[in-house]
PDB file of C-alpha atoms in Angstrom:
ATOM      1  CA  MET A  18       0.000   0.000   0.000  1.00  0.00           C
ATOM      2  CA  THR A  19       1.276   3.479  -0.849  1.00  0.00           C
ATOM      3  CA  ALA A  20       0.326   7.035   0.012  1.00  0.00           C
ATOM      4  CA  GLN A  21      -0.055   9.555  -2.800  1.00  0.00           C
ATOM      5  CA  LEU A  22       0.114  13.345  -2.783  1.00  0.00           C
ATOM      6  CA  LEU A  23      -0.685  15.708  -5.638  1.00  0.00           C
ATOM      7  CA  VAL A  24       0.334  19.363  -5.552  1.00  0.00           C
ATOM      8  CA  MET A  25      -1.635  21.683  -7.827  1.00  0.00           C
ATOM      9  CA  PRO A  26      -2.273  25.437  -8.102  1.00  0.00           C
ATOM     10  CA  GLY A  27      -5.047  26.954  -6.031  1.00  0.00           C
ATOM     11  CA  SER A  28      -5.543  29.806  -8.464  1.00  0.00           C
ATOM     12  CA  PRO A  29      -9.002  30.456  -9.938  1.00  0.00           C
ATOM     13  CA  ALA A  30      -7.198  30.993 -13.254  1.00  0.00           C
ATOM     14  CA  LEU A  31      -7.348  27.207 -13.698  1.00  0.00           C
ATOM     15  CA  ILE A  32     -11.065  27.667 -14.382  1.00  0.00           C
ATOM     16  CA  ALA A  33     -11.509  28.679 -18.018  1.00  0.00           C
ATOM     17  CA  ALA A  34     -14.521  30.912 -17.350  1.00  0.00           C
ATOM     18  CA  LEU A  35     -12.382  33.089 -15.089  1.00  0.00           C
ATOM     19  CA  ALA A  36      -9.257  33.207 -17.259  1.00  0.00           C
ATOM     20  CA  PRO A  37     -10.138  32.203 -20.840  1.00  0.00           C
ATOM     21  CA  ARG A  38      -6.797  33.421 -22.216  1.00  0.00           C
ATOM     22  CA  ASP A  39      -4.641  31.667 -19.630  1.00  0.00           C
ATOM     23  CA  GLU A  40      -3.381  28.813 -21.797  1.00  0.00           C
ATOM     24  CA  ALA A  41      -0.780  27.835 -19.208  1.00  0.00           C
ATOM     25  CA  GLY A  42      -3.484  27.603 -16.565  1.00  0.00           C
ATOM     26  CA  GLN A  43      -5.491  25.222 -18.740  1.00  0.00           C
ATOM     27  CA  ARG A  44      -2.380  23.138 -19.369  1.00  0.00           C
ATOM     28  CA  LEU A  45      -1.723  22.858 -15.635  1.00  0.00           C
ATOM     29  CA  ARG A  46      -5.368  21.988 -15.046  1.00  0.00           C
ATOM     30  CA  ALA A  47      -5.210  19.167 -17.598  1.00  0.00           C
ATOM     31  CA  LEU A  48      -2.005  17.818 -16.078  1.00  0.00           C
ATOM     32  CA  ALA A  49      -3.467  17.891 -12.568  1.00  0.00           C
ATOM     33  CA  GLN A  50      -6.530  16.030 -13.848  1.00  0.00           C
ATOM     34  CA  ARG A  51      -4.335  13.460 -15.575  1.00  0.00           C
ATOM     35  CA  SER A  52      -2.312  12.917 -12.408  1.00  0.00           C
ATOM     36  CA  ALA A  53      -5.462  12.476 -10.317  1.00  0.00           C
ATOM     37  CA  GLU A  54      -6.990  10.070 -12.837  1.00  0.00           C
ATOM     38  CA  LYS A  55      -4.171   7.607 -12.128  1.00  0.00           C
ATOM     39  CA  TYR A  56      -5.867   7.028  -8.777  1.00  0.00           C
ATOM     40  CA  ALA A  57      -9.498   7.047  -9.896  1.00  0.00           C
ATOM     41  CA  GLY A  58     -11.788   5.723  -7.188  1.00  0.00           C
ATOM     42  CA  MET A  59      -9.253   6.252  -4.422  1.00  0.00           C
ATOM     43  CA  PRO A  60     -10.459   8.281  -1.408  1.00  0.00           C
ATOM     44  CA  ILE A  61      -9.300  11.901  -1.667  1.00  0.00           C
ATOM     45  CA  HIS A  62      -8.278  14.353   1.042  1.00  0.00           C
ATOM     46  CA  LEU A  63      -8.306  18.015  -0.031  1.00  0.00           C
ATOM     47  CA  VAL A  64      -5.849  20.383   1.648  1.00  0.00           C
ATOM     48  CA  GLY A  65      -5.993  24.135   1.129  1.00  0.00           C
ATOM     49  CA  SER A  66      -5.910  27.428   2.975  1.00  0.00           C
ATOM     50  CA  ARG A  67      -8.974  28.544   4.885  1.00  0.00           C
ATOM     51  CA  ASP A  68      -7.791  32.098   5.300  1.00  0.00           C
ATOM     52  CA  LYS A  69     -10.724  34.508   5.488  1.00  0.00           C
ATOM     53  CA  ARG A  70      -9.592  36.216   2.283  1.00  0.00           C
ATOM     54  CA  TRP A  71     -10.605  33.070   0.373  1.00  0.00           C
ATOM     55  CA  PHE A  72     -14.034  32.671   2.022  1.00  0.00           C
ATOM     56  CA  THR A  73     -17.382  32.949   0.266  1.00  0.00           C
ATOM     57  CA  ALA A  74     -20.810  32.600   1.818  1.00  0.00           C
ATOM     58  CA  HIS A  75     -22.070  31.048  -1.438  1.00  0.00           C
ATOM     59  CA  ALA A  76     -21.513  27.317  -0.869  1.00  0.00           C
ATOM     60  CA  GLY A  77     -20.027  25.528  -3.873  1.00  0.00           C
ATOM     61  CA  SER A  78     -20.086  28.686  -5.990  1.00  0.00           C
ATOM     62  CA  LEU A  79     -17.474  30.852  -7.671  1.00  0.00           C
ATOM     63  CA  ARG A  80     -19.880  33.790  -7.751  1.00  0.00           C
ATOM     64  CA  ALA A  81     -17.572  35.861  -5.521  1.00  0.00           C
ATOM     65  CA  TRP A  82     -14.811  35.560  -8.139  1.00  0.00           C
ATOM     66  CA  GLY A  83     -16.991  36.477 -11.098  1.00  0.00           C
ATOM     67  CA  ALA A  84     -18.293  33.122 -12.329  1.00  0.00           C
ATOM     68  CA  PRO A  85     -21.716  32.414 -10.778  1.00  0.00           C
ATOM     69  CA  GLN A  86     -22.349  29.776 -13.439  1.00  0.00           C
ATOM     70  CA  GLU A  87     -19.467  27.650 -12.151  1.00  0.00           C
ATOM     71  CA  ARG A  88     -20.572  25.391  -9.308  1.00  0.00           C
ATOM     72  CA  VAL A  89     -19.275  22.370  -7.403  1.00  0.00           C
ATOM     73  CA  SER A  90     -20.937  20.153  -4.810  1.00  0.00           C
ATOM     74  CA  GLU A  91     -19.810  22.115  -1.744  1.00  0.00           C
ATOM     75  CA  GLY A  92     -17.106  24.312  -0.210  1.00  0.00           C
ATOM     76  CA  HIS A  93     -16.767  27.857   1.088  1.00  0.00           C
ATOM     77  CA  TYR A  94     -13.053  28.527   0.434  1.00  0.00           C
ATOM     78  CA  LEU A  95     -11.464  29.244  -2.932  1.00  0.00           C
ATOM     79  CA  PRO A  96      -8.719  26.553  -2.816  1.00  0.00           C
ATOM     80  CA  GLU A  97     -11.306  23.855  -2.088  1.00  0.00           C
ATOM     81  CA  LEU A  98     -13.613  25.158  -4.818  1.00  0.00           C
ATOM     82  CA  VAL A  99     -10.772  25.110  -7.357  1.00  0.00           C
ATOM     83  CA  MET A 100      -9.699  21.585  -6.382  1.00  0.00           C
ATOM     84  CA  ARG A 101     -13.252  20.262  -6.606  1.00  0.00           C
ATOM     85  CA  HIS A 102     -13.722  21.962  -9.990  1.00  0.00           C
ATOM     86  CA  VAL A 103     -10.517  20.474 -11.394  1.00  0.00           C
ATOM     87  CA  LEU A 104     -11.063  16.970  -9.986  1.00  0.00           C
ATOM     88  CA  GLY A 105     -14.655  16.808 -11.191  1.00  0.00           C
ATOM     89  CA  PRO A 106     -17.931  15.599  -9.672  1.00  0.00           C
ATOM     90  CA  ARG A 107     -16.923  11.924  -9.573  1.00  0.00           C
ATOM     91  CA  ALA A 108     -13.945  12.534  -7.282  1.00  0.00           C
ATOM     92  CA  ASN A 109     -14.327  10.566  -4.043  1.00  0.00           C
ATOM     93  CA  VAL A 110     -13.613  13.429  -1.623  1.00  0.00           C
ATOM     94  CA  VAL A 111     -13.894  12.145   1.948  1.00  0.00           C
ATOM     95  CA  GLN A 112     -12.053  14.836   3.912  1.00  0.00           C
ATOM     96  CA  VAL A 113     -11.212  18.546   3.605  1.00  0.00           C
ATOM     97  CA  ARG A 114      -8.717  20.347   5.850  1.00  0.00           C
ATOM     98  CA  ASP A 115      -6.231  23.214   5.907  1.00  0.00           C
ATOM     99  CA  ARG A 116      -3.120  21.268   6.990  1.00  0.00           C
ATOM    100  CA  ILE A 117      -1.337  18.353   5.328  1.00  0.00           C
ATOM    101  CA  HIS A 118      -0.266  16.346   8.391  1.00  0.00           C
ATOM    102  CA  ALA A 119       0.912  12.855   7.344  1.00  0.00           C
ATOM    103  CA  PRO A 120      -0.510  11.544   4.061  1.00  0.00           C
ATOM    104  CA  GLU A 121      -2.446   8.307   4.660  1.00  0.00           C
ATOM    105  CA  GLU A 122      -1.922   4.999   2.891  1.00  0.00           C
ATOM    106  CA  GLY A 123      -4.503   4.275   0.236  1.00  0.00           C
ATOM    107  CA  VAL A 124      -5.491   7.939   0.008  1.00  0.00           C
ATOM    108  CA  LEU A 125      -4.746  10.623  -2.585  1.00  0.00           C
ATOM    109  CA  THR A 126      -3.977  13.849  -0.730  1.00  0.00           C
ATOM    110  CA  VAL A 127      -4.415  16.879  -3.005  1.00  0.00           C
ATOM    111  CA  VAL A 128      -2.738  20.110  -1.884  1.00  0.00           C
ATOM    112  CA  ALA A 129      -3.624  23.455  -3.470  1.00  0.00           C
ATOM    113  CA  VAL A 130      -0.733  25.857  -3.057  1.00  0.00           C
ATOM    114  CA  ASP A 131       1.017  28.497  -5.159  1.00  0.00           C
ATOM    115  CA  GLY A 132       4.530  29.887  -5.095  1.00  0.00           C
ATOM    116  CA  SER A 133       5.673  33.483  -5.076  1.00  0.00           C
ATOM    117  CA  ALA A 134       3.247  36.097  -6.399  1.00  0.00           C
ATOM    118  CA  GLY A 135       6.068  38.500  -7.189  1.00  0.00           C
ATOM    119  CA  LEU A 136       7.919  36.946 -10.126  1.00  0.00           C
ATOM    120  CA  THR A 137       7.349  39.716 -12.704  1.00  0.00           C
ATOM    121  CA  PRO A 138       6.603  43.455 -12.659  1.00  0.00           C
ATOM    122  CA  ARG A 139       2.964  42.657 -13.578  1.00  0.00           C
ATOM    123  CA  ALA A 140       2.554  40.014 -10.864  1.00  0.00           C
ATOM    124  CA  PRO A 141      -0.071  40.485  -8.119  1.00  0.00           C
ATOM    125  CA  LEU A 142       2.646  41.667  -5.712  1.00  0.00           C
ATOM    126  CA  SER A 143       4.769  43.340  -8.428  1.00  0.00           C
ATOM    127  CA  LEU A 144       8.384  42.246  -8.795  1.00  0.00           C
ATOM    128  CA  ILE A 145      10.049  41.073  -5.576  1.00  0.00           C
ATOM    129  CA  ASP A 146      13.819  40.612  -5.581  1.00  0.00           C
ATOM    130  CA  ALA A 147      13.813  37.277  -3.732  1.00  0.00           C
ATOM    131  CA  ALA A 148      10.906  35.821  -5.714  1.00  0.00           C
ATOM    132  CA  SER A 149      13.003  33.980  -8.297  1.00  0.00           C
ATOM    133  CA  GLN A 150      15.043  32.336  -5.554  1.00  0.00           C
ATOM    134  CA  ALA A 151      11.858  31.227  -3.795  1.00  0.00           C
ATOM    135  CA  ASP A 152      10.489  29.897  -7.080  1.00  0.00           C
ATOM    136  CA  GLN A 153      13.612  27.798  -7.582  1.00  0.00           C
ATOM    137  CA  TRP A 154      13.324  26.520  -4.006  1.00  0.00           C
ATOM    138  CA  CYS A 155       9.716  25.453  -4.659  1.00  0.00           C
ATOM    139  CA  ARG A 156      10.747  23.677  -7.856  1.00  0.00           C
ATOM    140  CA  ASP A 157      13.628  21.894  -6.138  1.00  0.00           C
ATOM    141  CA  LEU A 158      11.440  20.833  -3.218  1.00  0.00           C
ATOM    142  CA  LEU A 159       8.688  19.438  -5.422  1.00  0.00           C
ATOM    143  CA  ALA A 160      11.221  17.628  -7.614  1.00  0.00           C
ATOM    144  CA  GLY A 161      12.874  16.013  -4.585  1.00  0.00           C
ATOM    145  CA  ARG A 162      16.158  17.828  -5.103  1.00  0.00           C
ATOM    146  CA  LEU A 163      16.477  19.314  -1.605  1.00  0.00           C
ATOM    147  CA  GLU A 164      18.455  17.601   1.142  1.00  0.00           C
ATOM    148  CA  GLY A 165      16.576  15.979   4.009  1.00  0.00           C
ATOM    149  CA  GLY A 166      16.327  17.272   7.551  1.00  0.00           C
ATOM    150  CA  GLU A 167      14.063  19.628   9.422  1.00  0.00           C
ATOM    151  CA  PRO A 168      13.110  22.848   7.589  1.00  0.00           C
ATOM    152  CA  ASP A 169      14.943  26.019   8.592  1.00  0.00           C
ATOM    153  CA  PRO A 170      13.023  27.725  11.423  1.00  0.00           C
ATOM    154  CA  ASP A 171      13.167  30.957   9.420  1.00  0.00           C
ATOM    155  CA  LEU A 172      11.721  29.326   6.283  1.00  0.00           C
ATOM    156  CA  ALA A 173       8.204  30.744   6.689  1.00  0.00           C
ATOM    157  CA  SER A 174       9.540  34.260   7.175  1.00  0.00           C
ATOM    158  CA  TRP A 175      11.821  33.976   4.142  1.00  0.00           C
ATOM    159  CA  LEU A 176       9.026  32.619   1.946  1.00  0.00           C
ATOM    160  CA  GLY A 177       6.685  35.394   3.070  1.00  0.00           C
ATOM    161  CA  GLY A 178       9.284  38.029   2.247  1.00  0.00           C
ATOM    162  CA  ALA A 179       9.684  36.469  -1.192  1.00  0.00           C
ATOM    163  CA  GLY A 180       5.981  36.816  -1.981  1.00  0.00           C
ATOM    164  CA  VAL A 181       4.749  33.333  -1.029  1.00  0.00           C
ATOM    165  CA  ILE A 182       1.329  33.793   0.565  1.00  0.00           C
ATOM    166  CA  GLU A 183       0.639  30.339   2.025  1.00  0.00           C
ATOM    167  CA  GLN A 184       3.970  29.770   3.765  1.00  0.00           C
ATOM    168  CA  GLU A 185       2.609  27.235   6.282  1.00  0.00           C
ATOM    169  CA  LEU A 186       1.684  24.680   3.636  1.00  0.00           C
ATOM    170  CA  TRP A 187       5.108  24.979   2.019  1.00  0.00           C
ATOM    171  CA  CYS A 188       6.764  24.451   5.400  1.00  0.00           C
ATOM    172  CA  GLU A 189       4.664  21.320   5.863  1.00  0.00           C
ATOM    173  CA  LEU A 190       5.692  20.053   2.436  1.00  0.00           C
ATOM    174  CA  ALA A 191       9.341  20.740   3.275  1.00  0.00           C
ATOM    175  CA  ALA A 192       9.042  18.534   6.370  1.00  0.00           C
ATOM    176  CA  LEU A 193       7.777  15.532   4.380  1.00  0.00           C
ATOM    177  CA  ARG A 194      10.105  12.954   2.862  1.00  0.00           C
ATOM    178  CA  PRO A 195       8.480  11.213  -0.096  1.00  0.00           C
ATOM    179  CA  THR A 196       9.924   8.027  -1.556  1.00  0.00           C
ATOM    180  CA  ARG A 197       9.372   9.430  -5.027  1.00  0.00           C
ATOM    181  CA  ALA A 198       8.968  13.052  -6.104  1.00  0.00           C
ATOM    182  CA  HIS A 199       8.127  14.183  -9.635  1.00  0.00           C
ATOM    183  CA  LEU A 200       7.674  17.796 -10.716  1.00  0.00           C
ATOM    184  CA  VAL A 201       5.229  17.442 -13.594  1.00  0.00           C
ATOM    185  CA  ASP A 202       5.106  21.045 -14.821  1.00  0.00           C
ATOM    186  CA  VAL A 203       5.727  24.659 -13.820  1.00  0.00           C
ATOM    187  CA  ASP A 204       4.458  28.026 -14.989  1.00  0.00           C
ATOM    188  CA  ALA A 205       5.245  31.603 -14.020  1.00  0.00           C
ATOM    189  CA  THR A 206       3.941  33.547 -17.031  1.00  0.00           C
ATOM    190  CA  ALA A 207       1.414  35.469 -14.903  1.00  0.00           C
ATOM    191  CA  GLY A 208       4.028  36.346 -12.297  1.00  0.00           C
ATOM    192  CA  VAL A 209       2.903  33.631  -9.865  1.00  0.00           C
ATOM    193  CA  GLY A 210       4.710  30.340  -9.364  1.00  0.00           C
ATOM    194  CA  ARG A 211       2.297  27.528 -10.276  1.00  0.00           C
ATOM    195  CA  TYR A 212       3.233  23.874 -10.031  1.00  0.00           C
ATOM    196  CA  VAL A 213       1.900  20.374 -10.560  1.00  0.00           C
ATOM    197  CA  ALA A 214       3.806  17.643  -8.740  1.00  0.00           C
ATOM    198  CA  GLU A 215       3.299  14.027  -7.719  1.00  0.00           C
ATOM    199  CA  TRP A 216       4.710  12.550  -4.502  1.00  0.00           C
ATOM    200  CA  GLU A 217       4.556   8.959  -3.318  1.00  0.00           C
ATOM    201  CA  TRP A 218       5.413   7.041  -0.165  1.00  0.00           C
ATOM    202  CA  GLU A 219       5.909   3.277  -0.163  1.00  0.00           C
ATOM    203  CA  ALA A 220       4.754   1.303   2.863  1.00  0.00           C
TER     204      ALA A 220
END
Protein backbone atom coordinates (compact mmCIF):
# COMPACT_ATOMS: atom_id res chain seq x y z
CA MET A 1 0.00 0.00 0.00
CA THR A 2 1.28 3.48 -0.85
CA ALA A 3 0.33 7.04 0.01
CA GLN A 4 -0.06 9.56 -2.80
CA LEU A 5 0.11 13.35 -2.78
CA LEU A 6 -0.68 15.71 -5.64
CA VAL A 7 0.33 19.36 -5.55
CA MET A 8 -1.63 21.68 -7.83
CA PRO A 9 -2.27 25.44 -8.10
CA GLY A 10 -5.05 26.95 -6.03
CA SER A 11 -5.54 29.81 -8.46
CA PRO A 12 -9.00 30.46 -9.94
CA ALA A 13 -7.20 30.99 -13.25
CA LEU A 14 -7.35 27.21 -13.70
CA ILE A 15 -11.06 27.67 -14.38
CA ALA A 16 -11.51 28.68 -18.02
CA ALA A 17 -14.52 30.91 -17.35
CA LEU A 18 -12.38 33.09 -15.09
CA ALA A 19 -9.26 33.21 -17.26
CA PRO A 20 -10.14 32.20 -20.84
CA ARG A 21 -6.80 33.42 -22.22
CA ASP A 22 -4.64 31.67 -19.63
CA GLU A 23 -3.38 28.81 -21.80
CA ALA A 24 -0.78 27.83 -19.21
CA GLY A 25 -3.48 27.60 -16.56
CA GLN A 26 -5.49 25.22 -18.74
CA ARG A 27 -2.38 23.14 -19.37
CA LEU A 28 -1.72 22.86 -15.63
CA ARG A 29 -5.37 21.99 -15.05
CA ALA A 30 -5.21 19.17 -17.60
CA LEU A 31 -2.00 17.82 -16.08
CA ALA A 32 -3.47 17.89 -12.57
CA GLN A 33 -6.53 16.03 -13.85
CA ARG A 34 -4.34 13.46 -15.57
CA SER A 35 -2.31 12.92 -12.41
CA ALA A 36 -5.46 12.48 -10.32
CA GLU A 37 -6.99 10.07 -12.84
CA LYS A 38 -4.17 7.61 -12.13
CA TYR A 39 -5.87 7.03 -8.78
CA ALA A 40 -9.50 7.05 -9.90
CA GLY A 41 -11.79 5.72 -7.19
CA MET A 42 -9.25 6.25 -4.42
CA PRO A 43 -10.46 8.28 -1.41
CA ILE A 44 -9.30 11.90 -1.67
CA HIS A 45 -8.28 14.35 1.04
CA LEU A 46 -8.31 18.02 -0.03
CA VAL A 47 -5.85 20.38 1.65
CA GLY A 48 -5.99 24.14 1.13
CA SER A 49 -5.91 27.43 2.98
CA ARG A 50 -8.97 28.54 4.88
CA ASP A 51 -7.79 32.10 5.30
CA LYS A 52 -10.72 34.51 5.49
CA ARG A 53 -9.59 36.22 2.28
CA TRP A 54 -10.61 33.07 0.37
CA PHE A 55 -14.03 32.67 2.02
CA THR A 56 -17.38 32.95 0.27
CA ALA A 57 -20.81 32.60 1.82
CA HIS A 58 -22.07 31.05 -1.44
CA ALA A 59 -21.51 27.32 -0.87
CA GLY A 60 -20.03 25.53 -3.87
CA SER A 61 -20.09 28.69 -5.99
CA LEU A 62 -17.47 30.85 -7.67
CA ARG A 63 -19.88 33.79 -7.75
CA ALA A 64 -17.57 35.86 -5.52
CA TRP A 65 -14.81 35.56 -8.14
CA GLY A 66 -16.99 36.48 -11.10
CA ALA A 67 -18.29 33.12 -12.33
CA PRO A 68 -21.72 32.41 -10.78
CA GLN A 69 -22.35 29.78 -13.44
CA GLU A 70 -19.47 27.65 -12.15
CA ARG A 71 -20.57 25.39 -9.31
CA VAL A 72 -19.27 22.37 -7.40
CA SER A 73 -20.94 20.15 -4.81
CA GLU A 74 -19.81 22.11 -1.74
CA GLY A 75 -17.11 24.31 -0.21
CA HIS A 76 -16.77 27.86 1.09
CA TYR A 77 -13.05 28.53 0.43
CA LEU A 78 -11.46 29.24 -2.93
CA PRO A 79 -8.72 26.55 -2.82
CA GLU A 80 -11.31 23.85 -2.09
CA LEU A 81 -13.61 25.16 -4.82
CA VAL A 82 -10.77 25.11 -7.36
CA MET A 83 -9.70 21.58 -6.38
CA ARG A 84 -13.25 20.26 -6.61
CA HIS A 85 -13.72 21.96 -9.99
CA VAL A 86 -10.52 20.47 -11.39
CA LEU A 87 -11.06 16.97 -9.99
CA GLY A 88 -14.66 16.81 -11.19
CA PRO A 89 -17.93 15.60 -9.67
CA ARG A 90 -16.92 11.92 -9.57
CA ALA A 91 -13.95 12.53 -7.28
CA ASN A 92 -14.33 10.57 -4.04
CA VAL A 93 -13.61 13.43 -1.62
CA VAL A 94 -13.89 12.15 1.95
CA GLN A 95 -12.05 14.84 3.91
CA VAL A 96 -11.21 18.55 3.61
CA ARG A 97 -8.72 20.35 5.85
CA ASP A 98 -6.23 23.21 5.91
CA ARG A 99 -3.12 21.27 6.99
CA ILE A 100 -1.34 18.35 5.33
CA HIS A 101 -0.27 16.35 8.39
CA ALA A 102 0.91 12.86 7.34
CA PRO A 103 -0.51 11.54 4.06
CA GLU A 104 -2.45 8.31 4.66
CA GLU A 105 -1.92 5.00 2.89
CA GLY A 106 -4.50 4.27 0.24
CA VAL A 107 -5.49 7.94 0.01
CA LEU A 108 -4.75 10.62 -2.58
CA THR A 109 -3.98 13.85 -0.73
CA VAL A 110 -4.41 16.88 -3.01
CA VAL A 111 -2.74 20.11 -1.88
CA ALA A 112 -3.62 23.46 -3.47
CA VAL A 113 -0.73 25.86 -3.06
CA ASP A 114 1.02 28.50 -5.16
CA GLY A 115 4.53 29.89 -5.10
CA SER A 116 5.67 33.48 -5.08
CA ALA A 117 3.25 36.10 -6.40
CA GLY A 118 6.07 38.50 -7.19
CA LEU A 119 7.92 36.95 -10.13
CA THR A 120 7.35 39.72 -12.70
CA PRO A 121 6.60 43.45 -12.66
CA ARG A 122 2.96 42.66 -13.58
CA ALA A 123 2.55 40.01 -10.86
CA PRO A 124 -0.07 40.49 -8.12
CA LEU A 125 2.65 41.67 -5.71
CA SER A 126 4.77 43.34 -8.43
CA LEU A 127 8.38 42.25 -8.80
CA ILE A 128 10.05 41.07 -5.58
CA ASP A 129 13.82 40.61 -5.58
CA ALA A 130 13.81 37.28 -3.73
CA ALA A 131 10.91 35.82 -5.71
CA SER A 132 13.00 33.98 -8.30
CA GLN A 133 15.04 32.34 -5.55
CA ALA A 134 11.86 31.23 -3.79
CA ASP A 135 10.49 29.90 -7.08
CA GLN A 136 13.61 27.80 -7.58
CA TRP A 137 13.32 26.52 -4.01
CA CYS A 138 9.72 25.45 -4.66
CA ARG A 139 10.75 23.68 -7.86
CA ASP A 140 13.63 21.89 -6.14
CA LEU A 141 11.44 20.83 -3.22
CA LEU A 142 8.69 19.44 -5.42
CA ALA A 143 11.22 17.63 -7.61
CA GLY A 144 12.87 16.01 -4.58
CA ARG A 145 16.16 17.83 -5.10
CA LEU A 146 16.48 19.31 -1.60
CA GLU A 147 18.45 17.60 1.14
CA GLY A 148 16.58 15.98 4.01
CA GLY A 149 16.33 17.27 7.55
CA GLU A 150 14.06 19.63 9.42
CA PRO A 151 13.11 22.85 7.59
CA ASP A 152 14.94 26.02 8.59
CA PRO A 153 13.02 27.73 11.42
CA ASP A 154 13.17 30.96 9.42
CA LEU A 155 11.72 29.33 6.28
CA ALA A 156 8.20 30.74 6.69
CA SER A 157 9.54 34.26 7.17
CA TRP A 158 11.82 33.98 4.14
CA LEU A 159 9.03 32.62 1.95
CA GLY A 160 6.68 35.39 3.07
CA GLY A 161 9.28 38.03 2.25
CA ALA A 162 9.68 36.47 -1.19
CA GLY A 163 5.98 36.82 -1.98
CA VAL A 164 4.75 33.33 -1.03
CA ILE A 165 1.33 33.79 0.56
CA GLU A 166 0.64 30.34 2.03
CA GLN A 167 3.97 29.77 3.76
CA GLU A 168 2.61 27.24 6.28
CA LEU A 169 1.68 24.68 3.64
CA TRP A 170 5.11 24.98 2.02
CA CYS A 171 6.76 24.45 5.40
CA GLU A 172 4.66 21.32 5.86
CA LEU A 173 5.69 20.05 2.44
CA ALA A 174 9.34 20.74 3.27
CA ALA A 175 9.04 18.53 6.37
CA LEU A 176 7.78 15.53 4.38
CA ARG A 177 10.10 12.95 2.86
CA PRO A 178 8.48 11.21 -0.10
CA THR A 179 9.92 8.03 -1.56
CA ARG A 180 9.37 9.43 -5.03
CA ALA A 181 8.97 13.05 -6.10
CA HIS A 182 8.13 14.18 -9.63
CA LEU A 183 7.67 17.80 -10.72
CA VAL A 184 5.23 17.44 -13.59
CA ASP A 185 5.11 21.05 -14.82
CA VAL A 186 5.73 24.66 -13.82
CA ASP A 187 4.46 28.03 -14.99
CA ALA A 188 5.25 31.60 -14.02
CA THR A 189 3.94 33.55 -17.03
CA ALA A 190 1.41 35.47 -14.90
CA GLY A 191 4.03 36.35 -12.30
CA VAL A 192 2.90 33.63 -9.87
CA GLY A 193 4.71 30.34 -9.36
CA ARG A 194 2.30 27.53 -10.28
CA TYR A 195 3.23 23.87 -10.03
CA VAL A 196 1.90 20.37 -10.56
CA ALA A 197 3.81 17.64 -8.74
CA GLU A 198 3.30 14.03 -7.72
CA TRP A 199 4.71 12.55 -4.50
CA GLU A 200 4.56 8.96 -3.32
CA TRP A 201 5.41 7.04 -0.16
CA GLU A 202 5.91 3.28 -0.16
CA ALA A 203 4.75 1.30 2.86
